[in-house]
Structures are given as C-alpha cells and as structure tokens.
Amino acid sequence: MADGNTESITLQGIELPYMRRGSGQTLLMLHGGGGPVAPMPFAARLMERFDVIAPIHPGFAGTRIPDHFDDIHDLKFLYLDFIDALDIRDAVLMGFSMGGWTAAELAVMTTARFSRLVLVDSVGVKPGDRDTRDVADVFALHPAELLKITWHDTAKAPNPAEMDEDALAAMAGNRIALALYTFDPYMHNPKLPGRLHRIDIPTLLIWGESDGLVTPEYGAAFRDMIPGARLAVIPEAGHAPQAEQPEAFLSEFLAFAT
Amino acid sequence: MKTWFFTEDAYPYLPDPDTYESIRVNLPNKHYDPDIGADLYHRYLDMWTAADEIGLEIMLNEHHQTATCVVPAAPLMLSILARETKRARLLILGNPIGNRNTPVRVAEEMAMVDVLSRGRLECGFVRGVPYESAPANVIAFRGTERLWEAHDLIMKAWTHHEGPFNFEGRFYHMRQVNIWPRPYQQPHPPVWVTIGSAGSGVQVSKHKHVGAVFLAGYNGIRTIFDGYRSGYREAHGSEAPLDRLAYCALIHVGENESRAREGAEKILWYMTSNKVAAQWNNPPGYHPPHVAAMIMKGTRGGAGVPLNPQLDDQMARGNVFAGTPDKVFEQIKAFWEYSGGFGHLLMMGQAGFLSYGDTLSSMQLFNDEVYPRLRELTESYDPDRMAYLRNSLPDVEATSLGDLGFAFVR
C-alpha cells in the first residue's frame, strides 16, 4: 500500500487509501470486486489526460473492513464524505462491476460534483424476475468455472498458482470484502431502479461482449433504466474489458469523456 | 465421564461419487428416495431410543442440503426423543444460530423440548461448517459475532421472567420478547458450544459453557483445551472442571479385533463420503484471508476431513477409537491423559452403512465394559496427577495435518 503513489485520508475513523496521479479533469475511479484497477496499463494511459483519483474500498488490498460496515450503502456514504473532503468538482465518475454499482448509488444521491458517469460491466440492479439469476453467483461457482465466465481469454487472468502469499491473502481478503458489500440482496439494490431517473448527467455503459458474469443483455437493461444512457459493447472481452481490450476500452471512454 | 451416542443420520445410498461434484449443497435430491428415507429416520430414532435404554446419553446435530446428515431441523428430532425416551440427557449440538437468524424462535423451541423432556435438554450452539453458508444464504463473515449476540438474546429470553424485554443489538432487533414456555431447568438448560481453536475456547469458558471439540486428534487437542482452560482460569479464578470439556471421536467396540475393525471401517464413511466442492469449502469470511488463500491456491483441501482415511492412521491421530473393549478403553485413556482430561465423550457410533445390529452391539459392549472404567477414570481425576502425566507426555510432533488442518466448528 505504502508506495509513492498512495496517500490516505481519515474519514469516519477509517483510513482510506487512494492513489492520485495525472492532471486535467478529475476522474474518480471505483474498482470492482477483483480489487484496485489503478495499477493496470489502461489506467496509466488515463493519467496522461486526467487527474485520476482511485480509492481502495475498505476491505480490499489487505485493508481492514470497518466494524460498522455492512453493505454497499456504507461505502456510498464513505465516498460522499470523500468527494466533499477532496472537494472534487466537475469530475468523471467511473466504476467497475461493484464499483459501478457504488457509482450509480452515488449518482442517484447527487450529481452536483460530477459531469459524466461511466459504468463498466456494472452490477447493482435486477432486471429479471425472482426465478432469474441475473448475476452469476460468484460465491457458488467452482473457481475454474468462475474464471471461464469472467474472462474472454482465461490466459489473461491472474493465476493464483503464481502469486506470492501476500498477493494471495489480499485476493482472499478482496473476496471477503466483495461478499460483505454484495451478498444479500445479491449484487443489487432493489430500490435502485426506482432512483436511477435522478441521474441527470451523460452516462455511458461499457461492457465486455463475452462477460458471462453480468451479460451485455443485463447491460442493455441497465442502460434502459438510466435516462439517455448509451451502451458500448467491446468484442473479445469478458467482465474486465479494461484489462482484456485496453485500446478498445480507452477509445470508447475517451470518445465519451473528452 | 458421560458418553453421548451420536449419529449424523446419513442417507448413504448414493450414486458413484464420480458422477457428482459434491455431497454437500448441490447434490440433487432426486437421489433421495423418501421411502428409504422414512425407514432410515425410524431406524435412527430406534438407535437413539436404544441408547436411552442401554444407558448412554443422546446427541444429535443438523446440517443442510447434504446426504451426510438428513436432519435439517434437529429440534424436530429432538422433540420426538423428548417424548420417546425416558432417561437420557438430550444434547443438540447444535443450533446453528449464526446462520439461523431467529434466536427467539430457537429459545422457544429449546424451552419446549426442555419442558417436554422434563428437564433433560442440553442445548448446543454452533457456528457451523463452511458449507452451511450457501444453504442458509448467510454470509460467513462475522458468523462468530452473530453467534454470540444470538446466544446472549437466547440466554436472556430463557432467564427473563417479568414480561417483555427489549433487545436491539448489532444484528438482532426485538422489542417484545417474552417466551412461553420458559425452560424446565432453572435458571436455564446446560449450554454447549463447539470450539475448534484456542481462541474460540476462551470465549466459551467465560460463560462456563461446555466446550466441545470434534476430531481434533492428538495434533490439536492440547492447544484447544488449553485455550479453554486458561480462559476459564482467567475469568473465574479456578480450574475448569472436567465436565466443561467434551471430545467427539468415531468409536466402535467389537467383541473381537476383526469385528471391531470391520465396524470401524464402516464408520469411516463419515470421512470418505465427504466430497465437497471447492466453492462450498471456502465461503467468503469463514476462514481468515491467509487460510482462504491457501484453499484458493489449492495447497490445502478444505473439506475438513480426509477423503481416503486409513483406519490405523486415524486411530493413531486420536480421531477413531476402535477395537475390543480393553483396547478401546486403553485408547481413550491415553487420549484423555494426553489431552489433560475431559468429562464428556461424544461417541459417533454410527455412520454410513453400519447396521442397526452392529451399532447396538457396539453401544452395549461400550456400556458394559468400557463405560464403567471410564467413569472410574474420571472419578479418580486428580489435577496434580494430571499435571504430572501431562508433563511426562511430550506434545505430539506437529505432523502434516493434511485435510484435517481446519479449525471447523461443526
């Protein structure tokens, strides 16, 4: 955590680490259940054009889950404090997967500090009926099966067998934190669809065409819930298009955000 | 020493394990034949009532979505036994109150059984094995915290007699708690909690509840019991009585060595059958991250029990006591002395295909020829002599635990 790029701020008694690099318009980036995305190559490219702020959700990357944290709403209120504390203005808000859900929850509270919203393979809603499993049950899938539906090309996925102990423990910790935020109701807030009309800033959803965890059809249903939103589907990418197809991802993002 | 006859109520008539992923959670129930199931329920109830007649105490438990234990609602079985048995103490070990989010309902059910049985209930609370998270749809994270808050609420419901009380805690929120009936035993039935590590023992000892350890063997037993004992000493300023600790092992007594081995091999089904898919072994928040990481890496299985146990090996580990009455007594005595002593022996005396006849024969031999000597052993318990024995028996070399490495609390 304590590399040169990471600072931290104490909010609600929580020491929240975040990376801030680059200059230009502010881009607040909320990572998904896999953990921080800021170290990925696509993010370095974004730092050439944006003032990138990438906090680490409590519980991820070896950090502690605060005792009072129970669900995504605790995260939402932490970030409401965070954007106030850093006096973030006119920012692009981008969230990946459960970070996308968090971004949507923030946006329905207030868009005052944001000019654009980007949701990447995001969870948070439940378009289907009660018998439909809209989001694959990541906690109930065999690890090999989970890998298969998450990646278009599993060769690009991180391999636990090659990780050192700290990285593995952080990955296991990420999974616990992901569960805390998403376990029940699973990966969605039943109230969110009734609130998404409040989003009054341009919104883009970016989706990996091969995402088997949350499918492009789910993405289309999510898009239809947000006024004026557009969906861009990226071929040959799974749940993490920013990792599998960074060029295509960046071109969609930059065309929208700049 | 009290001995408690225990069977998990398995449904062992399953297809070739190669044809299914996991005996737990997602094995389709088309493999369950209700006709056979009905016969099995009655056979198991007959075993427990036989234990009552023979002179042993009774223990039962519950699991969900598994063929290894077809009792997803142990209080139902318990209520039958409250009526059908006359003498035995009735131990439920236990109510999975971290997963079953209705503590007041549990308090009511247990009070009913206590009254029905005229005060023979011994009430256990467990966090449950990892593969209980998915069937309960409850996150394993903070399972222990939920267990203890539910425990506090149940204890208050049992012991508060002046009308409704309020309980608005971290996890449970009740405003008008006033259970009818109240328990038969006053102030409340004896309470048991399973423990699987030194740390978990400490908290149980603070309440003076019985700490029950399952299959920890020579490798784990001292650490766990010592955790309980030191916690007890610190909290209460005296030594933990023997009857505050319990140990569960697979036990089979035969009239000769070969019959005994034959029966013990059958009980090993409890271990061999437990094919559990990786995802059910490692629900988020059950294990601390470093343990979860090892399971993810595949360096350790997570099933908690080995799939290809060898009888001699399991006996050497202290997980199985089997043989003629003399041998079984010697094995238990050795383990008892090594462990520092305990007052309850939980006898998993039936599993898999071990027949009704063989189960009863083992119980009877145990009762007639092993039990009296165990009682003598505990009656002659002398803390000083135990300390001497303890010091003269070095810790068992920490061998690889293989799949037995996890501190599951069943």
XYZ file of C-alpha atoms in Angstrom:
668
model
C 0.000 0.000 0.000
C 2.656 2.447 1.030
C 4.176 3.007 -2.375
C 4.914 6.532 -3.569
C 1.613 6.829 -5.386
C -0.692 6.190 -2.492
C -1.947 8.672 0.029
C -4.690 8.283 2.543
C -7.374 10.281 4.265
C -9.192 9.528 7.501
C -12.978 9.636 7.222
C -15.493 8.142 9.663
C -12.477 6.846 11.576
C -11.420 4.848 8.520
C -8.036 5.340 6.970
C -8.963 5.300 3.301
C -6.040 4.820 0.934
C -6.246 6.313 -2.527
C -3.971 6.863 -5.449
C -3.949 10.264 -7.135
C -1.929 10.812 -10.296
C -2.023 12.780 -13.509
C -3.520 16.136 -14.306
C -6.513 17.516 -16.104
C -10.158 16.917 -15.407
C -10.730 14.785 -12.330
C -11.599 11.132 -12.896
C -12.839 9.305 -9.804
C -12.380 5.601 -10.398
C -14.093 2.971 -8.226
C -12.707 -0.523 -8.588
C -14.645 -3.795 -8.647
C -14.544 -6.991 -6.642
C -11.236 -8.042 -8.145
C -9.506 -5.193 -6.357
C -7.718 -1.988 -7.421
C -7.520 -1.325 -11.160
C -5.253 1.712 -10.912
C -2.052 -0.331 -11.400
C -3.293 -1.623 -14.786
C -1.814 -0.271 -18.050
C -5.095 1.346 -19.159
C -5.052 3.496 -16.030
C -1.562 4.794 -16.796
C -2.904 5.995 -20.129
C -5.784 7.771 -18.413
C -3.346 9.588 -16.137
C -1.926 11.302 -19.227
C -5.238 13.102 -19.696
C -6.921 13.095 -16.293
C -6.335 13.780 -12.635
C -7.068 10.191 -11.657
C -8.265 9.532 -8.101
C -8.592 5.844 -7.236
C -9.526 4.960 -3.667
C -9.374 1.408 -2.324
C -12.658 0.243 -0.838
C -12.270 -0.768 2.830
C -11.525 -4.485 2.995
C -9.689 -4.611 -0.316
C -5.952 -4.936 -0.963
C -5.214 -6.034 2.577
C -7.121 -3.252 4.341
C -9.491 -3.819 7.222
C -13.261 -3.983 6.999
C -14.574 -1.319 9.408
C -16.689 -2.733 12.215
C -19.704 -0.636 11.279
C -19.664 -1.612 7.599
C -22.439 -3.919 6.428
C -23.219 -3.175 2.811
C -22.793 -1.004 -0.279
C -24.516 1.928 1.396
C -21.730 2.246 3.933
C -19.351 2.513 1.005
C -21.604 5.094 -0.658
C -21.630 7.320 2.417
C -17.875 6.984 2.786
C -17.454 8.252 -0.774
C -19.942 11.055 -0.270
C -17.633 12.202 2.523
C -14.621 11.556 0.321
C -15.752 13.748 -2.587
C -16.569 16.510 -0.130
C -13.251 16.194 1.668
C -11.244 16.338 -1.564
C -13.601 18.955 -2.937
C -13.939 17.004 -6.151
C -15.701 19.038 -8.858
C -16.830 18.519 -12.433
C -15.404 15.023 -12.328
C -15.940 11.959 -14.450
C -17.170 9.165 -12.198
C -16.282 5.684 -13.416
C -16.999 2.420 -11.642
C -16.177 -1.170 -12.480
C -18.514 -4.025 -11.555
C -19.431 -3.486 -7.875
C -17.623 -0.140 -8.137
C -20.106 0.662 -10.903
C -22.938 -0.167 -8.545
C -21.363 2.159 -5.969
C -21.016 4.880 -8.623
C -24.691 4.527 -9.559
C -25.685 4.746 -5.878
C -23.600 7.926 -5.538
C -25.082 9.425 -8.691
C -28.661 8.927 -7.516
C -27.767 10.768 -4.314
C -26.163 13.702 -6.085
C -24.567 14.539 -9.402
C -23.524 18.009 -8.225
C -19.836 17.171 -8.316
C -19.895 15.056 -11.464
C -20.207 15.832 -15.150
C -20.199 12.312 -16.578
C -20.852 8.766 -15.396
C -19.265 5.598 -16.776
C -20.341 2.134 -15.642
C -18.182 -0.805 -16.692
C -19.719 -4.294 -16.546
C -21.578 -2.990 -13.557
C -23.889 -4.776 -11.165
C -26.472 -3.093 -8.943
C -29.876 -3.795 -10.482
C -32.026 -6.863 -11.006
C -33.790 -6.688 -14.361
C -35.108 -10.264 -14.307
C -37.867 -11.888 -12.272
C -37.340 -13.714 -8.977
C -36.572 -17.014 -10.699
C -33.868 -15.483 -12.878
C -30.286 -15.405 -11.656
C -29.344 -12.096 -13.256
C -25.789 -12.079 -11.924
C -23.817 -15.315 -11.786
C -23.378 -16.478 -8.191
C -19.647 -15.900 -7.916
C -19.533 -17.394 -4.423
C -21.158 -20.627 -5.581
C -19.151 -21.298 -8.713
C -16.208 -23.630 -8.917
C -13.097 -21.457 -9.303
C -12.414 -22.898 -12.780
C -15.962 -22.171 -13.937
C -15.815 -18.663 -12.486
C -12.629 -17.994 -14.425
C -14.277 -19.192 -17.634
C -17.271 -16.898 -17.435
C -15.279 -13.885 -16.212
C -12.668 -13.800 -18.964
C -12.904 -13.939 -22.733
C -9.375 -15.299 -22.776
C -8.586 -17.041 -19.497
C -4.879 -16.911 -20.334
C -5.041 -13.205 -19.427
C -6.398 -13.885 -15.955
C -4.141 -13.697 -12.903
C -3.030 -17.178 -11.859
C -3.216 -17.898 -8.106
C -0.582 -20.610 -8.512
C 1.934 -17.914 -9.484
C 1.097 -15.446 -6.714
C 3.114 -14.948 -3.564
C 1.487 -15.357 -0.178
C 0.709 -11.685 0.383
C -0.919 -11.297 -3.011
C -2.971 -14.420 -2.421
C -4.088 -13.293 1.016
C -5.055 -9.906 -0.436
C -7.052 -11.696 -3.125
C -8.814 -13.792 -0.488
C -9.457 -10.618 1.503
C -10.904 -8.964 -1.601
C -13.355 -11.823 -1.913
C -14.497 -11.369 1.695
C -14.975 -7.630 1.166
C -16.830 -8.220 -2.098
C -19.170 -10.555 -0.246
C -19.747 -8.031 2.521
C -20.878 -5.419 0.021
C -22.879 -7.688 -2.287
C -24.091 -10.850 -0.512
C -27.703 -10.112 0.308
C -29.633 -8.902 -1.655
C -27.189 -10.377 -4.099
C -25.302 -7.823 -6.219
C -28.192 -5.397 -6.361
C -30.296 -2.892 -4.525
C -33.989 -3.495 -5.212
C -34.607 0.230 -4.699
C -32.024 1.405 -7.223
C -34.122 1.149 -10.446
C -36.701 3.458 -8.904
C -33.986 6.039 -8.252
C -31.931 5.917 -11.443
C -34.141 8.573 -13.067
C -32.319 11.065 -10.859
C -29.138 10.659 -12.918
C -29.053 13.847 -14.986
C -25.527 13.655 -16.429
C -24.413 11.900 -19.623
C -23.909 8.238 -18.889
C -22.006 5.559 -20.786
C -22.068 1.854 -20.014
C -19.086 -0.110 -21.318
C -19.462 -3.880 -21.478
C -17.332 -6.845 -22.457
C -19.204 -8.822 -25.083
C -18.152 -12.142 -23.535
C -18.979 -11.212 -19.951
C -20.727 -14.269 -18.522
C -20.910 -12.833 -15.039
C -23.129 -9.896 -15.962
C -24.067 -10.246 -19.601
C -24.381 -7.486 -22.236
C -28.163 -8.106 -22.096
C -28.028 -7.130 -18.438
C -26.026 -4.088 -19.533
C -28.739 -3.168 -22.037
C -31.423 -3.482 -19.365
C -29.343 -1.333 -17.008
C -28.882 1.249 -19.791
C -32.632 1.428 -20.316
C -33.099 2.390 -16.675
C -30.847 5.476 -16.931
C -32.169 8.472 -18.901
C -30.265 8.992 -22.161
C -27.580 6.410 -21.354
C -25.629 4.658 -24.100
C -24.127 1.148 -24.087
C -20.854 0.324 -25.826
C -20.068 -3.363 -26.178
C -16.444 -4.383 -26.614
C -15.719 -7.595 -28.513
C -13.306 -10.246 -27.258
C -13.544 -9.027 -23.685
C -15.150 -10.511 -20.599
C -16.002 -8.896 -17.275
C -12.892 -6.699 -17.363
C -12.716 -5.076 -20.824
C -10.230 -2.542 -19.454
C -7.815 -5.423 -18.862
C -8.565 -7.610 -21.868
C -9.035 -4.923 -24.547
C -7.462 -1.744 -23.145
C -7.251 0.016 -26.527
C -10.877 -0.504 -27.410
C -11.831 0.374 -23.861
C -9.833 3.614 -23.896
C -11.190 4.652 -27.236
C -14.784 4.243 -26.032
C -14.029 6.019 -22.787
C -12.113 8.922 -24.319
C -14.665 9.465 -27.076
C -17.282 9.867 -24.375
C -15.370 11.719 -21.693
C -13.209 14.177 -23.645
C -17.445 -39.302 32.240
C -20.695 -39.051 30.347
C -20.879 -40.728 26.951
C -23.250 -39.494 24.277
C -24.349 -41.679 21.393
C -24.357 -39.746 18.150
C -25.221 -40.498 14.553
C -25.481 -37.889 11.822
C -28.487 -39.576 10.192
C -26.830 -40.097 6.854
C -28.550 -41.126 3.638
C -25.775 -43.314 2.263
C -27.484 -44.828 -0.803
C -25.803 -42.598 -3.328
C -24.578 -42.963 -6.894
C -20.874 -43.273 -7.727
C -19.155 -40.130 -6.343
C -17.509 -39.658 -9.728
C -20.952 -38.772 -11.076
C -21.476 -35.799 -8.763
C -19.459 -32.729 -7.813
C -20.248 -32.529 -4.137
C -22.199 -34.427 -1.495
C -22.918 -31.066 0.124
C -25.087 -28.190 -1.065
C -25.731 -29.096 -4.710
C -26.278 -32.862 -4.838
C -29.739 -33.104 -6.467
C -32.353 -34.508 -4.111
C -33.664 -36.766 -6.865
C -31.112 -39.151 -5.359
C -33.156 -39.207 -2.134
C -35.858 -41.862 -2.052
C -38.435 -40.822 0.569
C -39.420 -44.462 1.180
C -35.873 -45.358 2.111
C -35.609 -42.055 3.969
C -38.618 -42.890 6.118
C -37.091 -46.252 7.046
C -33.844 -44.515 7.900
C -35.488 -41.907 10.119
C -37.200 -44.615 12.116
C -34.033 -46.695 12.304
C -32.037 -43.750 13.625
C -34.740 -42.900 16.141
C -34.663 -46.554 17.228
C -30.895 -46.288 17.725
C -31.306 -43.261 19.943
C -34.055 -44.812 21.988
C -31.863 -47.911 22.324
C -29.091 -45.681 23.647
C -31.579 -44.415 26.222
C -32.384 -47.979 27.282
C -28.767 -49.158 27.254
C -27.603 -46.314 29.460
C -25.912 -43.827 27.164
C -26.817 -40.178 26.721
C -28.064 -38.913 23.360
C -26.601 -36.408 20.952
C -27.843 -35.148 17.619
C -26.989 -32.388 15.200
C -28.167 -30.780 11.989
C -26.826 -29.959 8.555
C -28.469 -28.665 5.403
C -28.587 -29.739 1.775
C -26.460 -32.808 2.325
C -26.771 -36.589 2.241
C -24.309 -36.868 5.108
C -26.912 -35.674 7.606
C -30.549 -35.661 6.613
C -31.654 -33.695 9.658
C -32.035 -30.091 8.556
C -34.188 -29.374 11.618
C -32.651 -31.067 14.641
C -35.268 -29.645 17.049
C -37.887 -31.826 15.296
C -35.899 -34.997 16.003
C -35.192 -33.739 19.482
C -38.863 -33.227 20.249
C -39.629 -36.809 19.239
C -36.869 -38.048 21.524
C -38.109 -35.860 24.349
C -41.279 -37.945 24.261
C -39.899 -41.366 23.278
C -37.017 -41.590 25.707
C -37.239 -41.823 29.454
C -33.864 -41.271 30.997
C -31.114 -39.986 28.717
C -29.941 -36.407 28.593
C -30.690 -34.934 25.164
C -27.879 -32.952 23.588
C -28.449 -30.933 20.459
C -25.066 -29.849 19.116
C -26.201 -27.776 17.872
C -28.406 -24.981 16.802
C -26.568 -23.090 14.024
C -27.575 -19.716 15.398
C -25.056 -17.753 13.336
C -26.880 -18.904 10.219
C -30.373 -19.321 11.593
C -31.379 -15.733 12.099
C -34.248 -16.363 14.511
C -32.739 -16.535 18.004
C -36.048 -16.068 19.817
C -37.614 -18.916 17.859
C -34.639 -21.083 18.874
C -35.146 -20.069 22.507
C -38.818 -21.068 22.235
C -38.105 -24.434 20.587
C -35.472 -25.317 23.135
C -37.692 -24.292 26.045
C -40.427 -26.537 24.639
C -38.097 -29.516 24.391
C -36.789 -28.874 27.874
C -40.302 -28.882 29.302
C -41.439 -31.870 27.220
C -38.445 -33.893 28.403
C -38.858 -32.693 31.979
C -35.505 -31.024 32.036
C -33.318 -33.367 30.022
C -32.195 -30.864 27.376
C -28.554 -29.899 26.875
C -28.520 -27.098 24.353
C -25.635 -26.584 21.942
C -24.913 -23.581 19.766
C -22.628 -23.839 16.758
C -21.262 -21.577 14.078
C -21.472 -24.475 11.625
C -19.145 -25.811 8.945
C -18.307 -23.631 5.943
C -20.641 -25.482 3.616
C -23.621 -24.289 5.651
C -23.241 -20.712 4.389
C -24.697 -21.333 0.927
C -27.779 -23.306 2.080
C -28.523 -20.622 4.685
C -27.806 -17.828 2.204
C -25.977 -16.130 5.041
C -22.534 -14.601 4.674
C -19.994 -16.444 6.797
C -18.245 -13.174 7.668
C -18.920 -12.188 11.309
C -20.551 -15.587 11.885
C -18.960 -15.803 15.311
C -20.161 -12.322 16.279
C -23.685 -13.206 15.196
C -23.496 -16.456 17.149
C -22.599 -14.682 20.374
C -25.217 -11.982 20.020
C -27.871 -14.612 19.270
C -26.583 -16.550 22.290
C -26.989 -13.510 24.532
C -30.523 -12.956 23.293
C -31.473 -16.613 23.818
C -29.999 -16.656 27.326
C -31.938 -13.537 28.201
C -35.147 -14.973 26.714
C -34.684 -18.104 28.863
C -33.920 -16.312 32.096
C -36.106 -13.210 31.988
C -39.485 -13.884 33.598
C -41.053 -10.496 34.249
C -42.726 -9.819 30.918
C -41.416 -8.449 27.634
C -37.894 -7.147 27.341
C -36.117 -5.163 24.688
C -33.111 -6.342 22.703
C -31.822 -4.129 19.928
C -28.304 -5.268 19.162
C -25.831 -5.137 16.321
C -27.540 -7.939 14.396
C -30.873 -8.737 16.073
C -33.666 -6.369 16.874
C -36.544 -7.485 19.083
C -38.771 -5.260 21.188
C -41.272 -7.540 22.926
C -39.520 -10.757 23.954
C -41.452 -12.851 26.449
C -41.281 -16.547 25.596
C -43.830 -19.129 26.640
C -42.979 -21.717 27.851
C -39.902 -20.877 29.852
C -37.330 -23.653 30.298
C -37.919 -26.509 32.742
C -34.368 -26.359 34.092
C -33.553 -23.277 36.124
C -32.014 -20.928 35.504
C -31.567 -22.484 32.053
C -30.573 -25.754 30.348
C -26.854 -26.534 30.222
C -25.237 -24.850 27.225
C -22.613 -26.273 24.893
C -20.622 -24.554 22.186
C -18.302 -26.230 19.695
C -14.741 -24.983 19.704
C -12.019 -25.550 17.145
C -9.186 -23.340 18.291
C -7.647 -21.991 21.470
C -9.256 -18.607 20.802
C -12.761 -19.961 20.368
C -12.368 -21.876 23.628
C -11.621 -18.746 25.606
C -14.947 -17.110 24.885
C -16.897 -20.270 25.721
C -15.032 -20.643 29.000
C -16.057 -17.149 30.103
C -19.664 -18.336 30.141
C -18.754 -21.627 31.839
C -20.427 -23.430 28.925
C -19.228 -26.843 27.814
C -16.622 -26.577 25.051
C -16.936 -29.471 22.598
C -14.159 -30.431 20.225
C -14.674 -32.620 17.158
C -11.922 -34.802 15.759
C -9.046 -32.516 16.642
C -6.921 -35.547 17.447
C -3.600 -35.540 19.229
C -2.416 -32.755 16.972
C -4.950 -30.200 18.056
C -6.493 -31.222 21.336
C -3.996 -29.759 23.790
C -3.965 -26.342 22.152
C -7.741 -26.126 22.059
C -8.432 -27.478 25.546
C -5.588 -25.358 26.949
C -7.203 -22.278 25.422
C -10.422 -23.139 27.221
C -8.696 -23.954 30.489
C -6.605 -20.804 30.601
C -9.610 -18.692 29.650
C -11.589 -20.326 32.437
C -8.823 -19.778 34.953
C -8.531 -16.149 33.999
C -12.271 -15.477 34.048
C -13.219 -17.420 37.172
C -10.041 -17.815 39.219
C -10.354 -21.583 39.415
C -9.586 -24.624 37.303
C -12.133 -25.666 34.688
C -13.994 -28.744 35.938
C -13.669 -31.835 33.756
C -17.310 -31.666 32.782
C -16.738 -28.387 30.947
C -14.880 -30.141 28.123
C -16.062 -32.682 25.564
C -14.396 -34.636 22.799
C -16.044 -36.272 19.793
C -14.485 -39.233 18.012
C -15.602 -42.104 15.814
C -15.982 -45.088 18.125
C -16.691 -48.742 17.506
C -16.374 -51.568 20.007
C -16.358 -55.187 18.824
C -16.273 -58.492 20.606
C -13.025 -59.297 18.820
C -10.434 -57.311 16.944
C -11.566 -58.255 13.449
C -15.250 -57.489 14.082
C -14.258 -54.195 15.641
C -12.133 -53.205 12.676
C -14.885 -54.189 10.288
C -17.323 -51.886 12.076
C -14.817 -49.054 12.390
C -14.077 -49.213 8.668
C -17.787 -48.713 8.050
C -17.957 -45.682 10.317
C -15.096 -44.146 8.349
C -17.803 -43.471 5.740
C -18.242 -40.231 7.652
C -14.888 -39.165 6.236
C -14.759 -40.960 2.893
C -18.166 -39.689 1.811
C -17.439 -36.041 2.429
C -16.681 -34.996 -1.128
C -17.143 -31.239 -1.054
C -16.653 -28.891 -3.996
C -14.082 -26.153 -3.526
C -16.598 -23.313 -3.627
C -18.565 -24.676 -0.662
C -15.431 -25.165 1.448
C -14.343 -21.613 1.237
C -17.288 -19.247 1.571
C -16.146 -15.647 1.947
C -15.494 -14.725 5.549
C -15.480 -18.203 7.046
C -11.713 -18.573 7.043
C -9.315 -15.711 7.679
C -7.722 -14.455 4.435
C -4.447 -16.366 4.766
C -6.280 -19.684 5.197
C -8.750 -18.864 2.433
C -5.761 -18.047 0.236
C -4.246 -21.481 0.780
C -7.516 -23.106 -0.219
C -7.714 -20.910 -3.310
C -4.206 -21.873 -4.254
C -5.150 -25.494 -3.878
C -2.352 -26.262 -1.461
C -4.874 -27.449 1.073
C -8.184 -29.090 0.574
C -10.916 -27.559 2.595
C -13.218 -30.443 3.310
C -12.087 -30.677 6.902
C -11.802 -34.423 6.803
C -9.661 -36.622 4.576
C -11.369 -38.462 1.740
C -9.172 -41.527 1.884
C -8.573 -42.083 5.578
C -6.776 -45.178 6.741
C -8.152 -46.712 9.896
C -4.782 -47.204 11.597
C -3.754 -43.675 10.759
C -6.998 -42.213 12.084
C -6.655 -44.259 15.258
C -3.085 -43.047 15.706
C -4.328 -39.481 15.291
C -6.917 -39.921 18.024
C -9.873 -39.448 15.692
C -11.063 -43.050 15.918
C -11.219 -45.323 18.952
C -11.863 -48.896 17.846
C -11.232 -52.424 18.975
C -12.175 -54.791 21.748
C -13.431 -53.168 24.975
C -9.949 -53.412 26.509
C -8.320 -51.758 23.524
C -10.906 -49.036 23.260
C -10.538 -48.220 26.932
C -6.760 -48.023 26.565
C -7.061 -45.745 23.535
C -9.489 -43.383 25.219
C -7.496 -43.359 28.454
C -4.309 -42.491 26.567
C -6.023 -39.688 24.704
C -7.758 -38.465 27.839
C -4.492 -38.231 29.709
C -2.722 -36.591 26.804
C -5.488 -34.010 26.462
C -5.453 -33.065 30.124
C -8.860 -34.619 30.642
C -12.464 -34.084 29.658
C -15.793 -35.068 31.129
C -17.844 -35.865 28.055
C -17.167 -38.354 25.303
C -19.218 -37.805 22.158
C -19.422 -41.190 20.522
C -20.048 -41.071 16.816
C -21.172 -44.663 16.926
C -22.945 -44.936 13.626
C -22.228 -43.685 10.123
C -22.739 -44.844 6.564
C -23.748 -48.471 6.253
C -23.034 -49.630 9.781
C -26.097 -51.714 10.567
C -28.585 -51.266 13.362
C -27.422 -54.543 14.915
C -23.724 -53.698 14.808
C -24.414 -50.214 16.158
C -26.363 -51.549 19.113
C -23.851 -54.277 19.787
C -21.062 -51.686 19.920
C -23.125 -49.452 22.225
C -23.874 -52.365 24.532
C -20.248 -53.506 24.699
C -19.200 -49.947 25.333
C -21.756 -49.521 28.071
C -20.977 -52.821 29.779
C -17.218 -52.978 29.501
C -15.730 -49.600 28.632
C -18.034 -47.115 30.321
C -17.532 -48.321 33.926
C -13.772 -47.993 33.577
C -14.099 -44.522 32.043
C -16.282 -43.463 34.950
C -13.652 -44.744 37.351
C -11.034 -42.855 35.431
C -12.812 -39.522 35.688
C -13.887 -40.125 39.267
C -10.251 -40.625 40.208
C -9.277 -37.429 38.408
C -6.594 -35.622 40.319
C -5.355 -32.324 38.900
C -1.846 -32.823 40.294
C -1.503 -36.278 38.840
C -2.863 -34.975 35.555
C -0.258 -32.216 35.541
C 2.425 -34.821 36.160
C 1.121 -37.018 33.347
C 0.826 -34.028 31.118
C 4.439 -33.081 31.651
C 5.665 -36.586 31.104
C 3.839 -36.861 27.768
C 5.524 -34.556 25.282
C 3.460 -32.758 22.659
C 2.841 -34.917 19.652
C 5.148 -33.810 16.878
C 3.186 -31.468 14.662
C 2.808 -33.656 11.636
C 1.171 -32.507 8.460
C -2.492 -32.199 9.116
C -3.396 -32.838 5.520
C -7.045 -32.104 5.028
C -7.630 -32.076 8.751
C -5.990 -28.721 9.148
C -9.004 -26.505 9.606
C -10.492 -25.452 12.834
C -14.043 -26.124 11.744
C -16.674 -25.772 14.381
C -19.282 -28.250 13.448
